[in-house]
Tab-separated table of C-alpha atoms and ligand atoms in Angstrom:
chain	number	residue	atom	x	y	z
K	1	UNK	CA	-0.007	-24.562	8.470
K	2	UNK	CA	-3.374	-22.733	8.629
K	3	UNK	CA	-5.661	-24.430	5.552
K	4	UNK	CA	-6.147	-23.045	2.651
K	5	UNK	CA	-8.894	-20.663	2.249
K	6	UNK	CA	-11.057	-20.840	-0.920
K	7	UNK	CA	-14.016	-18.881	-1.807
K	8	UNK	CA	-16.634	-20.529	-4.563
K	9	UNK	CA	-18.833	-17.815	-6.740
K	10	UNK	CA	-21.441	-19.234	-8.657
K	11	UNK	CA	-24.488	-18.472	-8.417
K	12	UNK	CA	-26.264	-22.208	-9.161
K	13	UNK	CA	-27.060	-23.819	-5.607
K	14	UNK	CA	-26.554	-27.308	-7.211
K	15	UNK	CA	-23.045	-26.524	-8.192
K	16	UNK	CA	-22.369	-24.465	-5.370
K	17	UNK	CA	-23.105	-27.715	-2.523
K	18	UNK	CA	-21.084	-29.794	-4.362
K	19	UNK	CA	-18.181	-27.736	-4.442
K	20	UNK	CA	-18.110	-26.958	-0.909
K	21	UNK	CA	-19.305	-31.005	-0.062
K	22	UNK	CA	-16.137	-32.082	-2.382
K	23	UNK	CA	-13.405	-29.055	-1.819
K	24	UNK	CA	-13.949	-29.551	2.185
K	25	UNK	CA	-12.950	-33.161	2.108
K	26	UNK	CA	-10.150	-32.347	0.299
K	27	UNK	CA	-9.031	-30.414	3.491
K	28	UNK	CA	-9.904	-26.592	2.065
K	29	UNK	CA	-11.535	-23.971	3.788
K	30	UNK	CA	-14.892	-23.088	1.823
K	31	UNK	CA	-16.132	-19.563	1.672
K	32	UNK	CA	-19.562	-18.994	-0.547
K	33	UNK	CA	-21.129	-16.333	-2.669
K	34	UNK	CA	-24.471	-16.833	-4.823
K	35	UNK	CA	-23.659	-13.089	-6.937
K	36	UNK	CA	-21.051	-10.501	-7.162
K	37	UNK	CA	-22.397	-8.283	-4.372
K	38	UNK	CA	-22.493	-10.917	-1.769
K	39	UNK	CA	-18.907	-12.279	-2.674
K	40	UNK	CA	-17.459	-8.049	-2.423
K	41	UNK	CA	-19.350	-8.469	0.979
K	42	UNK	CA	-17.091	-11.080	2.206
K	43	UNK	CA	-13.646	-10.101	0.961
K	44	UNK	CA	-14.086	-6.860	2.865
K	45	UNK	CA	-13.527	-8.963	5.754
K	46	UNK	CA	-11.856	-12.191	4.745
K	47	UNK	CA	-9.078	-12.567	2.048
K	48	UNK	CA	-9.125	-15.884	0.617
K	49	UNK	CA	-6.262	-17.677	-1.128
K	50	UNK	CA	-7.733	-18.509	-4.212
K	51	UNK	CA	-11.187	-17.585	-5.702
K	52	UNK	CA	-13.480	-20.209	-8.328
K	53	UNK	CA	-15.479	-17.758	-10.356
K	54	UNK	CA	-18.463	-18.238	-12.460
K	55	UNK	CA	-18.274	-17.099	-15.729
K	56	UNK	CA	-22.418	-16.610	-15.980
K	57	UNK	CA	-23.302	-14.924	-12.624
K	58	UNK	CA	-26.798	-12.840	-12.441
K	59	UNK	CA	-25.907	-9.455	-11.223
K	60	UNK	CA	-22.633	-8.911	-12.714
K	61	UNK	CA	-20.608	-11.304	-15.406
K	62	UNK	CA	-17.655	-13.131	-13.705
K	63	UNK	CA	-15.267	-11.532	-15.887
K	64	UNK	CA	-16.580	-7.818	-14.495
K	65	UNK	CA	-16.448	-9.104	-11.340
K	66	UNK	CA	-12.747	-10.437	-12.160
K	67	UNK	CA	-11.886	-6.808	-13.318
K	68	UNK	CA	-13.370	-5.134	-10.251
K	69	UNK	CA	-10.941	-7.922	-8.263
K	70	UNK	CA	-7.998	-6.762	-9.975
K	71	UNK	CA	-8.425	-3.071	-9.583
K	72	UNK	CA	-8.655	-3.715	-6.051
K	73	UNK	CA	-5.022	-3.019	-4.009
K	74	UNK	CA	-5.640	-4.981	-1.378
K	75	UNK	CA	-6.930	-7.535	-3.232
K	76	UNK	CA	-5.646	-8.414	-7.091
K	77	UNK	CA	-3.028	-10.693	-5.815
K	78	UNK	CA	-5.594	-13.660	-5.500
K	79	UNK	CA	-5.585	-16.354	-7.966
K	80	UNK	CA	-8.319	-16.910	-9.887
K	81	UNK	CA	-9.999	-20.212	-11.701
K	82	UNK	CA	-13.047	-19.072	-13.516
K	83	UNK	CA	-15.836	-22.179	-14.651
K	84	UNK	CA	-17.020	-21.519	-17.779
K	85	UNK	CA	-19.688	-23.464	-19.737
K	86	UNK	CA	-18.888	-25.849	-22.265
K	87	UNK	CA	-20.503	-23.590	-25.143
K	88	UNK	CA	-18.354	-20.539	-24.990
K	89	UNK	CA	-15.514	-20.871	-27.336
K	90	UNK	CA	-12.481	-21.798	-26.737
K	91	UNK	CA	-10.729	-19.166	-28.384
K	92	UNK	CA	-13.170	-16.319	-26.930
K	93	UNK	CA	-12.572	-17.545	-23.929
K	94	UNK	CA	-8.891	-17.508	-24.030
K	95	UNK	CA	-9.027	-13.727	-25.114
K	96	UNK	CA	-11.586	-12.801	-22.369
K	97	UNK	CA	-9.774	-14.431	-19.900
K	98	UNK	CA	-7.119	-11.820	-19.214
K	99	UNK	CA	-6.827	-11.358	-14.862
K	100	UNK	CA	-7.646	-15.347	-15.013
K	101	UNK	CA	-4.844	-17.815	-13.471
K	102	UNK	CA	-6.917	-20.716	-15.357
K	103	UNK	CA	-10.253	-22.008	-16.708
K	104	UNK	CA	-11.984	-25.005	-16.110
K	105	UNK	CA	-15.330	-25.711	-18.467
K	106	UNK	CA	-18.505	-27.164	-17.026
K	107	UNK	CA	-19.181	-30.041	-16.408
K	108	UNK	CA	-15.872	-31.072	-14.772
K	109	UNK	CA	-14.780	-33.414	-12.541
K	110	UNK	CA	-13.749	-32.411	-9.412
K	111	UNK	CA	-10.188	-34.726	-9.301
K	112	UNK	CA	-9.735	-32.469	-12.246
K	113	UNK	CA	-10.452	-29.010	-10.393
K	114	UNK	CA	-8.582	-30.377	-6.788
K	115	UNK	CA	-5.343	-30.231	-9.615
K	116	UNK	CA	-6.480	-26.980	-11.512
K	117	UNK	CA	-6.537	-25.866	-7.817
K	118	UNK	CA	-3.275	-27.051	-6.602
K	119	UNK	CA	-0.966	-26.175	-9.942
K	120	UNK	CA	-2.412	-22.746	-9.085
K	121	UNK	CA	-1.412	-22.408	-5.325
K	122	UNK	CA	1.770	-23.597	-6.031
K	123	UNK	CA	2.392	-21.370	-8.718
K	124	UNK	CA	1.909	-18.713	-6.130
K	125	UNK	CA	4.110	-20.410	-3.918
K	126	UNK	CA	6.534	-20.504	-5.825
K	127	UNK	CA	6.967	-16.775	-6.627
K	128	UNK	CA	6.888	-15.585	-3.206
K	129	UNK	CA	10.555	-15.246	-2.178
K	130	UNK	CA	9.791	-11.449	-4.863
K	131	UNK	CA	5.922	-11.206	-3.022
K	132	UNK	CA	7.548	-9.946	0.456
K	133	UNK	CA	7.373	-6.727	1.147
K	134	UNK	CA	9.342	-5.823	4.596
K	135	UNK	CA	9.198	-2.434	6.494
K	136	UNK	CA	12.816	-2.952	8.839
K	137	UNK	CA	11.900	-6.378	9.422
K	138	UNK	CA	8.409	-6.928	9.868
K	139	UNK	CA	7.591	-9.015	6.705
K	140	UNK	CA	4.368	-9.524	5.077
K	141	UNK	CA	4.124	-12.683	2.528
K	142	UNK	CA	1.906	-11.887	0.057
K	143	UNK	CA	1.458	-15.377	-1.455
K	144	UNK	CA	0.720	-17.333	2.370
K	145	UNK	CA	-0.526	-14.217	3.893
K	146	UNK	CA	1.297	-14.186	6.896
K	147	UNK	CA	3.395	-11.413	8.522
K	148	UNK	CA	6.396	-11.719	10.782
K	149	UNK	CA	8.586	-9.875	12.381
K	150	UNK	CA	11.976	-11.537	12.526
K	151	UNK	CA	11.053	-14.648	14.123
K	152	UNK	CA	7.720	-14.251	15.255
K	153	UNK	CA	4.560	-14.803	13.376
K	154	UNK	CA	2.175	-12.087	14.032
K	155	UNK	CA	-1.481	-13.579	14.260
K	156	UNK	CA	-3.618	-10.753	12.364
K	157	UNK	CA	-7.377	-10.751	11.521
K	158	UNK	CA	-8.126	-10.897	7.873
K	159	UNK	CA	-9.125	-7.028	8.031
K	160	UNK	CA	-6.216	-6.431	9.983
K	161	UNK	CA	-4.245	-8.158	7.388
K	162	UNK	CA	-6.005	-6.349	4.595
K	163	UNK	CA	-4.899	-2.669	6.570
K	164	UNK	CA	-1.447	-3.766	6.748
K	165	UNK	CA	-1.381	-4.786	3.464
K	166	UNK	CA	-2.610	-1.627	1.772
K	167	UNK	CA	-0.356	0.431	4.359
K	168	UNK	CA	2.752	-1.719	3.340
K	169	UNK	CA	2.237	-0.597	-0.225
K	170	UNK	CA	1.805	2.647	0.348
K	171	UNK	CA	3.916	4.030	2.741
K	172	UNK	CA	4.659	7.370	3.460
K	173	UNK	CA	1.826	8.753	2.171
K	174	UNK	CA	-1.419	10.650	4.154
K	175	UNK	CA	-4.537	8.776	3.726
K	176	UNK	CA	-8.215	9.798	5.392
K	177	UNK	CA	-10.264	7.317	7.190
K	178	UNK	CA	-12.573	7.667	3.441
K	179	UNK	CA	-9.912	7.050	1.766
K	180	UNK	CA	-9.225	3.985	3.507
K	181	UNK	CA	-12.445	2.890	3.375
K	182	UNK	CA	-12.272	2.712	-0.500
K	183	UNK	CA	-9.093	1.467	-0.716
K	184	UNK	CA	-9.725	-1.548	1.883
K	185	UNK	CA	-13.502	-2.250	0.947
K	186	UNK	CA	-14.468	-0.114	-2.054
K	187	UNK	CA	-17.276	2.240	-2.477
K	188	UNK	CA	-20.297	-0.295	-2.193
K	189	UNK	CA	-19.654	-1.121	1.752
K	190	UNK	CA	-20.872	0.792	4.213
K	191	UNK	CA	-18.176	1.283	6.997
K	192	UNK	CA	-18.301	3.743	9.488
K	193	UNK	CA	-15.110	5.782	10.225
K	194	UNK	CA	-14.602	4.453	13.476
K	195	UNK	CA	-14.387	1.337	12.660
K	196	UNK	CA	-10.804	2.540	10.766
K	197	UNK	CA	-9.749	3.460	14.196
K	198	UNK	CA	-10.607	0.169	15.614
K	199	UNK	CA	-8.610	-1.424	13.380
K	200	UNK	CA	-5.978	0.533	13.580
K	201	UNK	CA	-5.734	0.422	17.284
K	202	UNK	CA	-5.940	-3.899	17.329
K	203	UNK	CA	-2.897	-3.698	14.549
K	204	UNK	CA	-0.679	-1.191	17.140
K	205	UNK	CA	-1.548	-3.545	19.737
K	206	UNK	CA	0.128	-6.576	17.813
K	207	UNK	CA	2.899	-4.394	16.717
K	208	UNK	CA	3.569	-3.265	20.192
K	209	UNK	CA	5.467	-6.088	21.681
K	210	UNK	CA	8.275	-5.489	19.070
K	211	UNK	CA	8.275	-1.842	18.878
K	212	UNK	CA	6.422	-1.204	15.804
K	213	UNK	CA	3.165	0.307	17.259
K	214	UNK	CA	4.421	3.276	15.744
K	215	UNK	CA	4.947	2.288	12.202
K	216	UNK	CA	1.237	3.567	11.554
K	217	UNK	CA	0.799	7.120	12.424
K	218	UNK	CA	-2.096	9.521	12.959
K	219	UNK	CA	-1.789	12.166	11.290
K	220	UNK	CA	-4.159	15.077	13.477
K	221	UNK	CA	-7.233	16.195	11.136
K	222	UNK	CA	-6.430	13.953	8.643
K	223	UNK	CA	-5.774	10.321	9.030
K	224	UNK	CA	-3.062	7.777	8.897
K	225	UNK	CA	0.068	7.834	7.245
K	226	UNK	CA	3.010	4.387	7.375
K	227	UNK	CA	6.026	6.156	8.052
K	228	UNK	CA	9.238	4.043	7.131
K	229	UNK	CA	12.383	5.539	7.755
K	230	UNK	CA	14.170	3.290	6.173
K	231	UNK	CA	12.514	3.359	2.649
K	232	UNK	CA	15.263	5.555	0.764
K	233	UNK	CA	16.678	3.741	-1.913
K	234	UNK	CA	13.435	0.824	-2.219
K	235	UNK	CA	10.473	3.296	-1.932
K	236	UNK	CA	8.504	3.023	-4.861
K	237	UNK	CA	7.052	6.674	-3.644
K	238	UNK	CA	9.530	8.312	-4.023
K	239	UNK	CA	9.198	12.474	-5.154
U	1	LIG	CA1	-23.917	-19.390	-13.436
């Protein structure tokens, strides 16, 4: 099983090491970010399964940074665990924390958090027979992030992942290579059109070997449409 992926944003350095020293020896992939802007920076590449979020960040509050994360398609599926400091109210808290999947006040200890972290997971585990969404019968799993087809476990990129994500949940419908841009990375990125095509080209290329290099069309002079045949009576698009 590939490990788990977690990504810490807080923006105090002390705090920061010692999440990474103690999360990493518990066997979890660390991702950092010191600020809002730097952690938007990373998930436009890499999705991670669960995100610790400081409540008290310097650019943006957590909580603004929590709503930006759930406005996001590709993106408001990930769990959150925000750290909050002990002199926020409980009760505040609780009411602000709508988009949260748990809180965890400062200081803690980390046994504590390594729990907080694993109730949470499992949580998502647990509800991912409904997070599938299949096109024929490649699958995507929203809660492990994998995609298969039948049998077969497709290896995809995080961005890769990300595009079939977005396309999965929108299908049959015309998108521009700006549109995708904002969908998959938001307005604050810069990412050059081409780089759509790129992407779109290494996802045909895995689809290829079992025939579904042509689940993701272009569409001349405008972009790229997900064209399932199949979608009549599930399509949540429907006219
Ligand atoms: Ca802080």
């Amino acid at each position: 099983m590939p490990p788990v992926t977690l990504l810490i944003v807080e923006d105090e350095e002390a705090i920061r090491d010692m999440l990474r020293f103690s999360l990493s020896t518990a066997d979890f992939s660390l991702l950092d970010a010191e600020n809002a802007e730097q952690a938007k920076h990373l998930l436009a590449t890499r999705i991670p399964h669960l995100i610790i979020l400081d409540w008290m960040l310097p650019d943006k509050s957590g909580i603004d940074f929590l709503k930006w994360l759930r406005q996001q398609d590709s993106l408001s599926h990930i769990p959150v665990i925000m750290l909050t400091a002990k002199a926020e109210e409980e009760s505040k808290i609780k009411g602000l924390m709508a988009g949260a999947d748990d809180y965890i006040t400062k200081p803690f200890s980390i046994v504590e958090l390594i729990a907080r972290i694993k109730t949470v997971l499992r949580r998502g585990l647990l509800i991912s027979p409904a997070d599938q969404i299949t096109v024929r019968e490649l699958c995507l799993n929203i809660a492990n992030h994998t995609v298969s087809i039948g049998q077969h476990i497709l290896k995809l990129m995080p961005a890769e992942y990300k595009m079939l994500h977005f396309f999965m949940t929108h299908p049959n419908k015309i998108y521009t290579r700006d549109q995708l841009i904002n969908h998959l990375y938001g307005s604050t990125v810069y990412i050059d059109d081409r780089a759509i095509d790129g992407q779109v080209r290494r996802l045909r290329k895995k689809l290829r070997p079992y025939g579904y290099d042509d689940l993701i069309q272009t569409i001349r002079g405008s972009g790229y449409q997900l064209v399932n045949t199949q979608s009549k009576g599930s399509s949540r698009e429907k006219k």
